[in-house]
């Protein structure tokens, strides 16, 4: 009998959820941050979806959110022309970085000392967080709004995707463009996988995998619907994708075969990411919710408890499974 996927629903946002990110694994587990058009990014326990806190201070839609590796800092990008850095333990605002237009993307270096931003003014900016008063380094080249910018190659290079239908690789030291990929349509998302230097991108119905250092194509996979986001499992055996038809798709990375598809959201899926341990993936949607999905359906993990069909009628099932968790985080 096939196990049924039961996603955990994380409510609390009042507008579409447009970005999400996990921290690394810390001594306290791992954490999940969500960016939402309601202007109130939220921090959650990653494995359960339990709400920890809301970062209050933005005066417009939040388009991007990220956590540093150990989940001590958060950063957000917003339509109020600012990026903000937060203390992710206390929830306090640490810095406001003023921009000239809407900010769409933020990402920390591995040592958390620098923040990379990008947005509608077409510039990449690198802020030294130990000296926030100093003017940021600026990298120009894109001819339309920047959607996503990521550090790669041990923070020595930068990858950026923009509405000019290009992805560009930059050298951090020289601040020069190393290589450009051009597409027929705008790239909707980008994920960087440091282990193996893999770049995962989505455009139209296509999920593309590239070598992040050379930008050479590894493979492309066509999905049944336009895709807004995709994420590769840490073990690289499969990947998930979500988009305009409200569904989440799981594909075999080796064979490109569609393994499963699930419908749970009531609107297009804007973002999807695997947890750092690969046990679940999180999705954010136009419907204002995040959902957490099990990678291995039926496994006991987080709030999911495996109940074998044979045990349901047995007398000692009460002792075996004393509590059935409420599937709502």
mmCIF file of C-alpha atoms in Angstrom:
data_model
loop_
_atom_site.group_PDB
_atom_site.id
_atom_site.type_symbol
_atom_site.label_atom_id
_atom_site.label_comp_id
_atom_site.label_asym_id
_atom_site.label_seq_id
_atom_site.Cartn_x
_atom_site.Cartn_y
_atom_site.Cartn_z
ATOM 1 C CA UNK A 1 0.000 0.000 0.000
ATOM 2 C CA UNK A 2 1.442 3.376 -1.012
ATOM 3 C CA UNK A 3 1.955 5.812 1.830
ATOM 4 C CA UNK A 4 0.132 9.118 1.477
ATOM 5 C CA UNK A 5 2.210 12.281 1.605
ATOM 6 C CA UNK A 6 0.876 14.458 4.432
ATOM 7 C CA UNK A 7 2.485 17.880 4.306
ATOM 8 C CA UNK A 8 2.726 20.073 7.394
ATOM 9 C CA UNK A 9 1.060 23.421 6.772
ATOM 10 C CA UNK A 10 2.746 26.505 8.222
ATOM 11 C CA UNK A 11 0.275 29.366 8.435
ATOM 12 C CA UNK A 12 0.793 32.893 9.723
ATOM 13 C CA UNK A 13 1.570 34.880 6.587
ATOM 14 C CA UNK A 14 -1.225 36.943 5.055
ATOM 15 C CA UNK A 15 0.118 37.359 1.503
ATOM 16 C CA UNK A 16 2.069 35.216 -1.010
ATOM 17 C CA UNK A 17 5.270 33.562 0.228
ATOM 18 C CA UNK A 18 7.935 34.370 -2.369
ATOM 19 C CA UNK A 19 11.228 33.084 -0.923
ATOM 20 C CA UNK A 20 12.487 30.720 1.745
ATOM 21 C CA UNK A 21 15.835 29.482 2.994
ATOM 22 C CA UNK A 22 17.190 26.978 5.497
ATOM 23 C CA UNK A 23 20.133 27.452 7.833
ATOM 24 C CA UNK A 24 22.799 24.815 8.222
ATOM 25 C CA UNK A 25 22.485 22.198 10.966
ATOM 26 C CA UNK A 26 23.235 23.804 14.335
ATOM 27 C CA UNK A 27 23.386 22.348 17.880
ATOM 28 C CA UNK A 28 19.718 23.419 18.154
ATOM 29 C CA UNK A 29 18.591 21.773 14.918
ATOM 30 C CA UNK A 30 18.081 23.742 11.721
ATOM 31 C CA UNK A 31 15.902 26.728 10.933
ATOM 32 C CA UNK A 32 13.724 28.080 8.131
ATOM 33 C CA UNK A 33 13.105 31.700 7.147
ATOM 34 C CA UNK A 34 10.345 32.848 4.799
ATOM 35 C CA UNK A 35 9.943 36.061 2.804
ATOM 36 C CA UNK A 36 6.422 37.273 2.164
ATOM 37 C CA UNK A 37 4.661 40.163 0.475
ATOM 38 C CA UNK A 38 3.071 40.955 3.867
ATOM 39 C CA UNK A 39 6.421 42.527 4.841
ATOM 40 C CA UNK A 40 6.854 40.247 7.855
ATOM 41 C CA UNK A 41 9.532 37.579 7.398
ATOM 42 C CA UNK A 42 9.165 34.631 9.783
ATOM 43 C CA UNK A 43 11.615 32.275 11.454
ATOM 44 C CA UNK A 44 10.613 28.667 12.121
ATOM 45 C CA UNK A 45 12.081 25.466 13.460
ATOM 46 C CA UNK A 46 13.059 23.728 10.247
ATOM 47 C CA UNK A 47 12.034 20.153 10.946
ATOM 48 C CA UNK A 48 8.590 20.914 12.411
ATOM 49 C CA UNK A 49 7.640 24.305 10.948
ATOM 50 C CA UNK A 50 6.936 25.625 14.446
ATOM 51 C CA UNK A 51 6.892 29.418 14.501
ATOM 52 C CA UNK A 52 9.729 31.017 16.468
ATOM 53 C CA UNK A 53 9.340 34.685 15.629
ATOM 54 C CA UNK A 54 8.576 37.418 13.117
ATOM 55 C CA UNK A 55 11.068 40.091 12.080
ATOM 56 C CA UNK A 56 9.238 43.436 12.275
ATOM 57 C CA UNK A 57 10.533 46.597 10.617
ATOM 58 C CA UNK A 58 10.082 46.499 6.839
ATOM 59 C CA UNK A 59 7.551 48.880 5.290
ATOM 60 C CA UNK A 60 6.897 46.932 2.105
ATOM 61 C CA UNK A 61 6.835 43.463 0.591
ATOM 62 C CA UNK A 62 9.819 41.291 1.472
ATOM 63 C CA UNK A 63 11.167 39.603 -1.668
ATOM 64 C CA UNK A 64 14.198 37.738 -0.325
ATOM 65 C CA UNK A 65 15.280 36.207 2.983
ATOM 66 C CA UNK A 66 18.252 34.183 4.133
ATOM 67 C CA UNK A 67 19.960 32.825 7.245
ATOM 68 C CA UNK A 68 23.654 32.449 7.855
ATOM 69 C CA UNK A 69 25.005 28.929 8.368
ATOM 70 C CA UNK A 70 24.660 28.795 12.157
ATOM 71 C CA UNK A 71 21.307 30.667 12.175
ATOM 72 C CA UNK A 72 22.585 33.522 14.345
ATOM 73 C CA UNK A 73 21.919 36.161 11.660
ATOM 74 C CA UNK A 74 19.140 36.738 9.159
ATOM 75 C CA UNK A 75 18.987 39.091 6.198
ATOM 76 C CA UNK A 76 15.985 40.311 4.216
ATOM 77 C CA UNK A 77 15.459 42.198 0.935
ATOM 78 C CA UNK A 78 12.397 44.389 0.530
ATOM 79 C CA UNK A 79 10.318 46.737 -1.590
ATOM 80 C CA UNK A 80 10.950 49.586 0.877
ATOM 81 C CA UNK A 81 14.350 50.078 -0.843
ATOM 82 C CA UNK A 82 16.256 48.444 2.018
ATOM 83 C CA UNK A 83 18.008 45.274 2.969
ATOM 84 C CA UNK A 84 18.060 44.526 6.668
ATOM 85 C CA UNK A 85 20.317 42.363 8.834
ATOM 86 C CA UNK A 86 18.775 40.864 11.968
ATOM 87 C CA UNK A 87 19.916 39.073 15.085
ATOM 88 C CA UNK A 88 18.142 35.753 14.482
ATOM 89 C CA UNK A 89 18.318 34.774 18.158
ATOM 90 C CA UNK A 90 16.724 37.907 19.645
ATOM 91 C CA UNK A 91 14.847 39.068 16.531
ATOM 92 C CA UNK A 92 16.380 42.550 16.820
ATOM 93 C CA UNK A 93 17.230 44.592 13.749
ATOM 94 C CA UNK A 94 21.008 45.039 13.512
ATOM 95 C CA UNK A 95 21.418 47.045 10.304
ATOM 96 C CA UNK A 96 19.377 48.764 7.637
ATOM 97 C CA UNK A 97 21.156 49.076 4.302
ATOM 98 C CA UNK A 98 19.533 51.752 2.129
ATOM 99 C CA UNK A 99 19.257 51.099 -1.612
ATOM 100 C CA UNK A 100 18.045 53.202 -4.549
ATOM 101 C CA UNK A 101 15.300 50.781 -5.594
ATOM 102 C CA UNK A 102 13.484 47.569 -4.597
ATOM 103 C CA UNK A 103 15.863 44.903 -3.211
ATOM 104 C CA UNK A 104 15.144 41.340 -4.326
ATOM 105 C CA UNK A 105 17.972 39.146 -3.031
ATOM 106 C CA UNK A 106 20.354 38.880 -0.065
ATOM 107 C CA UNK A 107 23.005 36.294 0.810
ATOM 108 C CA UNK A 108 25.785 36.005 3.413
ATOM 109 C CA UNK A 109 29.326 34.829 2.852
ATOM 110 C CA UNK A 110 30.188 31.611 4.686
ATOM 111 C CA UNK A 111 31.908 33.594 7.466
ATOM 112 C CA UNK A 112 28.836 35.916 7.752
ATOM 113 C CA UNK A 113 31.100 38.969 7.389
ATOM 114 C CA UNK A 114 29.779 40.186 4.041
ATOM 115 C CA UNK A 115 26.313 40.533 2.550
ATOM 116 C CA UNK A 116 25.582 40.429 -1.174
ATOM 117 C CA UNK A 117 22.460 42.245 -2.410
ATOM 118 C CA UNK A 118 20.745 42.742 -5.751
ATOM 119 C CA UNK A 119 17.525 44.254 -7.017
ATOM 120 C CA UNK A 120 15.716 46.555 -9.389
ATOM 121 C CA UNK A 121 18.573 49.060 -9.759
ATOM 122 C CA UNK A 122 20.528 46.351 -11.664
ATOM 123 C CA UNK A 123 23.585 46.551 -9.376
ATOM 124 C CA UNK A 124 25.194 43.910 -7.211
ATOM 125 C CA UNK A 125 26.408 45.293 -3.890
ATOM 126 C CA UNK A 126 28.812 43.757 -1.373
ATOM 127 C CA UNK A 127 28.541 45.158 2.161
ATOM 128 C CA UNK A 128 31.248 44.654 4.767
ATOM 129 C CA UNK A 129 29.098 43.969 7.857
ATOM 130 C CA UNK A 130 31.986 44.715 10.218
ATOM 131 C CA UNK A 131 32.162 48.210 8.678
ATOM 132 C CA UNK A 132 28.580 48.986 7.587
ATOM 133 C CA UNK A 133 29.203 52.734 7.305
ATOM 134 C CA UNK A 134 31.616 52.135 4.426
ATOM 135 C CA UNK A 135 30.233 52.378 0.920
ATOM 136 C CA UNK A 136 29.524 48.931 -0.551
ATOM 137 C CA UNK A 137 31.437 47.539 -3.501
ATOM 138 C CA UNK A 138 29.213 47.762 -6.576
ATOM 139 C CA UNK A 139 29.202 45.513 -9.641
ATOM 140 C CA UNK A 140 27.397 46.725 -12.765
ATOM 141 C CA UNK A 141 26.577 44.831 -15.933
ATOM 142 C CA UNK A 142 23.022 43.553 -15.823
ATOM 143 C CA UNK A 143 20.601 45.568 -17.933
ATOM 144 C CA UNK A 144 17.417 44.687 -15.986
ATOM 145 C CA UNK A 145 16.393 43.990 -12.413
ATOM 146 C CA UNK A 146 18.422 41.348 -10.582
ATOM 147 C CA UNK A 147 16.274 38.520 -9.192
ATOM 148 C CA UNK A 148 18.829 36.379 -7.391
ATOM 149 C CA UNK A 149 22.502 36.630 -6.470
ATOM 150 C CA UNK A 150 24.582 33.928 -4.796
ATOM 151 C CA UNK A 151 28.135 33.413 -3.591
ATOM 152 C CA UNK A 152 29.927 30.440 -5.111
ATOM 153 C CA UNK A 153 33.377 28.832 -5.288
ATOM 154 C CA UNK A 154 34.123 29.464 -1.583
ATOM 155 C CA UNK A 155 32.865 33.050 -1.869
ATOM 156 C CA UNK A 156 35.472 33.878 -4.524
ATOM 157 C CA UNK A 157 32.827 34.249 -7.235
ATOM 158 C CA UNK A 158 29.255 35.484 -7.575
ATOM 159 C CA UNK A 159 26.362 34.131 -9.647
ATOM 160 C CA UNK A 160 23.503 36.452 -10.553
ATOM 161 C CA UNK A 161 20.243 36.025 -12.470
ATOM 162 C CA UNK A 162 18.286 38.962 -13.864
ATOM 163 C CA UNK A 163 15.259 39.937 -15.911
ATOM 164 C CA UNK A 164 17.627 40.606 -18.848
ATOM 165 C CA UNK A 165 17.337 36.810 -19.410
ATOM 166 C CA UNK A 166 20.946 36.180 -18.390
ATOM 167 C CA UNK A 167 22.865 34.449 -15.643
ATOM 168 C CA UNK A 168 26.291 35.940 -15.052
ATOM 169 C CA UNK A 169 29.357 34.678 -13.218
ATOM 170 C CA UNK A 170 31.554 37.359 -11.617
ATOM 171 C CA UNK A 171 34.982 37.342 -10.017
ATOM 172 C CA UNK A 172 34.796 38.873 -6.560
ATOM 173 C CA UNK A 173 38.345 40.275 -6.526
ATOM 174 C CA UNK A 174 38.429 41.895 -9.970
ATOM 175 C CA UNK A 175 34.632 42.462 -9.982
ATOM 176 C CA UNK A 176 34.736 41.518 -13.663
ATOM 177 C CA UNK A 177 32.267 39.333 -15.526
ATOM 178 C CA UNK A 178 33.713 35.864 -16.156
ATOM 179 C CA UNK A 179 30.934 34.321 -18.238
ATOM 180 C CA UNK A 180 27.310 34.914 -19.265
ATOM 181 C CA UNK A 181 24.511 32.482 -20.059
ATOM 182 C CA UNK A 182 21.675 33.894 -22.175
ATOM 183 C CA UNK A 183 18.165 32.410 -22.312
ATOM 184 C CA UNK A 184 15.053 32.947 -24.417
ATOM 185 C CA UNK A 185 13.005 33.706 -21.332
ATOM 186 C CA UNK A 186 13.628 35.124 -17.883
ATOM 187 C CA UNK A 187 15.214 32.775 -15.348
ATOM 188 C CA UNK A 188 12.712 32.217 -12.526
ATOM 189 C CA UNK A 189 15.042 30.774 -9.862
ATOM 190 C CA UNK A 190 18.582 29.724 -9.058
ATOM 191 C CA UNK A 191 20.070 27.368 -6.447
ATOM 192 C CA UNK A 192 23.768 26.790 -5.816
ATOM 193 C CA UNK A 193 24.925 23.401 -4.501
ATOM 194 C CA UNK A 194 28.510 23.797 -3.201
ATOM 195 C CA UNK A 195 29.126 20.051 -2.968
ATOM 196 C CA UNK A 196 29.870 19.305 -6.600
ATOM 197 C CA UNK A 197 29.603 22.962 -7.687
ATOM 198 C CA UNK A 198 26.167 22.532 -9.263
ATOM 199 C CA UNK A 199 23.902 25.394 -10.302
ATOM 200 C CA UNK A 200 20.174 24.589 -10.509
ATOM 201 C CA UNK A 201 18.080 27.026 -12.524
ATOM 202 C CA UNK A 202 14.494 27.174 -13.750
ATOM 203 C CA UNK A 203 13.043 28.975 -16.762
ATOM 204 C CA UNK A 204 9.720 28.267 -18.460
ATOM 205 C CA UNK A 205 9.012 24.550 -17.992
ATOM 206 C CA UNK A 206 12.748 23.726 -17.903
ATOM 207 C CA UNK A 207 14.927 22.782 -14.946
ATOM 208 C CA UNK A 208 18.582 23.151 -15.902
ATOM 209 C CA UNK A 209 21.694 21.859 -14.130
ATOM 210 C CA UNK A 210 25.024 23.554 -14.805
ATOM 211 C CA UNK A 211 28.581 23.396 -13.556
ATOM 212 C CA UNK A 212 28.744 26.495 -11.349
ATOM 213 C CA UNK A 213 32.414 27.213 -12.095
ATOM 214 C CA UNK A 214 32.351 26.898 -15.895
ATOM 215 C CA UNK A 215 28.595 27.386 -16.520
ATOM 216 C CA UNK A 216 28.752 24.306 -18.768
ATOM 217 C CA UNK A 217 25.408 22.535 -19.115
ATOM 218 C CA UNK A 218 25.083 19.197 -17.295
ATOM 219 C CA UNK A 219 21.478 18.383 -18.190
ATOM 220 C CA UNK A 220 17.979 19.811 -18.578
ATOM 221 C CA UNK A 221 14.647 18.310 -17.572
ATOM 222 C CA UNK A 222 11.250 19.371 -18.897
ATOM 223 C CA UNK A 223 8.367 19.594 -16.402
ATOM 224 C CA UNK A 224 4.628 19.372 -17.193
ATOM 225 C CA UNK A 225 4.001 23.014 -16.220
ATOM 226 C CA UNK A 226 5.892 26.316 -15.916
ATOM 227 C CA UNK A 227 8.299 25.989 -12.976
ATOM 228 C CA UNK A 228 9.165 28.762 -10.524
ATOM 229 C CA UNK A 229 11.702 26.958 -8.336
ATOM 230 C CA UNK A 230 13.674 23.715 -8.029
ATOM 231 C CA UNK A 231 15.981 22.164 -5.448
ATOM 232 C CA UNK A 232 18.488 19.293 -5.678
ATOM 233 C CA UNK A 233 18.622 16.772 -2.811
ATOM 234 C CA UNK A 234 21.912 16.896 -0.850
ATOM 235 C CA UNK A 235 22.691 13.325 -1.971
ATOM 236 C CA UNK A 236 21.934 14.372 -5.581
ATOM 237 C CA UNK A 237 19.732 11.348 -6.239
ATOM 238 C CA UNK A 238 16.622 13.401 -6.954
ATOM 239 C CA UNK A 239 15.279 16.934 -7.135
ATOM 240 C CA UNK A 240 11.956 18.667 -6.520
ATOM 241 C CA UNK A 241 10.269 21.467 -8.439
ATOM 242 C CA UNK A 242 7.135 23.573 -8.092
ATOM 243 C CA UNK A 243 5.334 26.102 -10.225
ATOM 244 C CA UNK A 244 2.195 27.408 -11.824
ATOM 245 C CA UNK A 245 -0.014 24.289 -11.569
ATOM 246 C CA UNK A 246 0.084 24.322 -7.709
ATOM 247 C CA UNK A 247 1.918 20.937 -7.686
ATOM 248 C CA UNK A 248 5.249 19.740 -6.374
ATOM 249 C CA UNK A 249 7.147 17.337 -8.616
ATOM 250 C CA UNK A 250 9.898 14.938 -7.618
ATOM 251 C CA UNK A 251 12.286 13.711 -10.341
ATOM 252 C CA UNK A 252 15.110 11.175 -10.440
ATOM 253 C CA UNK A 253 18.288 13.198 -11.031
ATOM 254 C CA UNK A 254 20.026 10.367 -12.868
ATOM 255 C CA UNK A 255 17.249 9.189 -15.192
ATOM 256 C CA UNK A 256 15.205 12.462 -15.265
ATOM 257 C CA UNK A 257 12.078 10.367 -14.656
ATOM 258 C CA UNK A 258 9.152 11.951 -12.813
ATOM 259 C CA UNK A 259 8.782 9.934 -9.583
ATOM 260 C CA UNK A 260 5.885 11.657 -7.815
ATOM 261 C CA UNK A 261 3.730 14.737 -7.865
ATOM 262 C CA UNK A 262 1.738 16.193 -4.992
ATOM 263 C CA UNK A 263 -0.924 18.850 -4.788
ATOM 264 C CA UNK A 264 -1.332 20.631 -1.495
ATOM 265 C CA UNK A 265 -1.136 24.338 -2.208
ATOM 266 C CA UNK A 266 -4.089 26.408 -3.414
ATOM 267 C CA UNK A 267 -1.988 28.705 -5.580
ATOM 268 C CA UNK A 268 1.212 28.683 -7.649
ATOM 269 C CA UNK A 269 4.354 27.483 -5.859
ATOM 270 C CA UNK A 270 6.966 30.267 -5.754
ATOM 271 C CA UNK A 271 9.847 28.603 -3.927
ATOM 272 C CA UNK A 272 11.010 25.143 -2.878
ATOM 273 C CA UNK A 273 14.117 24.039 -0.957
ATOM 274 C CA UNK A 274 15.442 20.852 0.617
ATOM 275 C CA UNK A 275 16.367 20.911 4.298
ATOM 276 C CA UNK A 276 20.108 20.605 5.031
ATOM 277 C CA UNK A 277 19.693 16.962 6.119
ATOM 278 C CA UNK A 278 17.591 16.157 3.049
ATOM 279 C CA UNK A 279 14.750 14.675 5.131
ATOM 280 C CA UNK A 280 12.146 17.180 3.967
ATOM 281 C CA UNK A 281 11.567 19.985 1.522
ATOM 282 C CA UNK A 282 9.698 23.225 2.110
ATOM 283 C CA UNK A 283 7.511 25.056 -0.384
ATOM 284 C CA UNK A 284 6.105 28.572 -0.329
ATOM 285 C CA UNK A 285 3.069 29.614 -2.327
ATOM 286 C CA UNK A 286 0.798 32.354 -3.594
ATOM 287 C CA UNK A 287 -1.747 30.929 -1.101
ATOM 288 C CA UNK A 288 0.217 32.476 1.795
ATOM 289 C CA UNK A 289 1.372 29.197 3.352
ATOM 290 C CA UNK A 290 4.548 27.192 3.605
ATOM 291 C CA UNK A 291 4.287 23.422 3.460
ATOM 292 C CA UNK A 292 6.817 20.861 4.616
ATOM 293 C CA UNK A 293 6.944 17.595 2.655
ATOM 294 C CA UNK A 294 8.666 14.357 3.618
ATOM 295 C CA UNK A 295 11.413 13.135 1.313
ATOM 296 C CA UNK A 296 10.790 9.514 2.382
ATOM 297 C CA UNK A 297 7.028 9.300 2.901
ATOM 298 C CA UNK A 298 6.081 7.341 6.024
ATOM 299 C CA UNK A 299 9.380 7.771 7.873
ATOM 300 C CA UNK A 300 9.244 8.866 11.515
ATOM 301 C CA UNK A 301 10.817 12.335 11.496
ATOM 302 C CA UNK A 302 9.928 15.679 13.083
ATOM 303 C CA UNK A 303 6.158 15.710 13.578
ATOM 304 C CA UNK A 304 5.608 12.738 11.274
ATOM 305 C CA UNK A 305 5.071 9.397 12.968
ATOM 306 C CA UNK A 306 5.139 6.142 11.037
ATOM 307 C CA UNK A 307 2.086 4.013 11.795
ATOM 308 C CA UNK A 308 2.213 0.681 10.012
ATOM 309 C CA UNK A 309 -1.162 -0.465 8.627
ATOM 310 C CA UNK A 310 -0.796 -3.840 10.388
ATOM 311 C CA UNK A 311 -0.526 -2.168 13.773
ATOM 312 C CA UNK A 312 -3.626 -0.031 13.499
ATOM 313 C CA UNK A 313 -5.980 -2.701 14.750
ATOM 314 C CA UNK A 314 -3.745 -4.328 17.361
ATOM 315 C CA UNK A 315 -4.470 -4.030 21.050
ATOM 316 C CA UNK A 316 -1.061 -2.635 21.914
ATOM 317 C CA UNK A 317 -1.191 0.107 19.308
ATOM 318 C CA UNK A 318 -1.935 2.628 22.049
ATOM 319 C CA UNK A 319 1.340 1.798 23.754
ATOM 320 C CA UNK A 320 3.285 1.753 20.492
ATOM 321 C CA UNK A 321 1.942 5.051 19.233
ATOM 322 C CA UNK A 322 0.785 7.053 22.231
ATOM 323 C CA UNK A 323 0.286 10.321 20.367
ATOM 324 C CA UNK A 324 -0.902 11.221 16.931
ATOM 325 C CA UNK A 325 0.514 14.670 16.154
ATOM 326 C CA UNK A 326 -1.704 17.406 14.862
ATOM 327 C CA UNK A 327 -0.506 17.989 11.317
ATOM 328 C CA UNK A 328 -0.472 21.755 11.492
ATOM 329 C CA UNK A 329 2.529 23.825 12.422
#
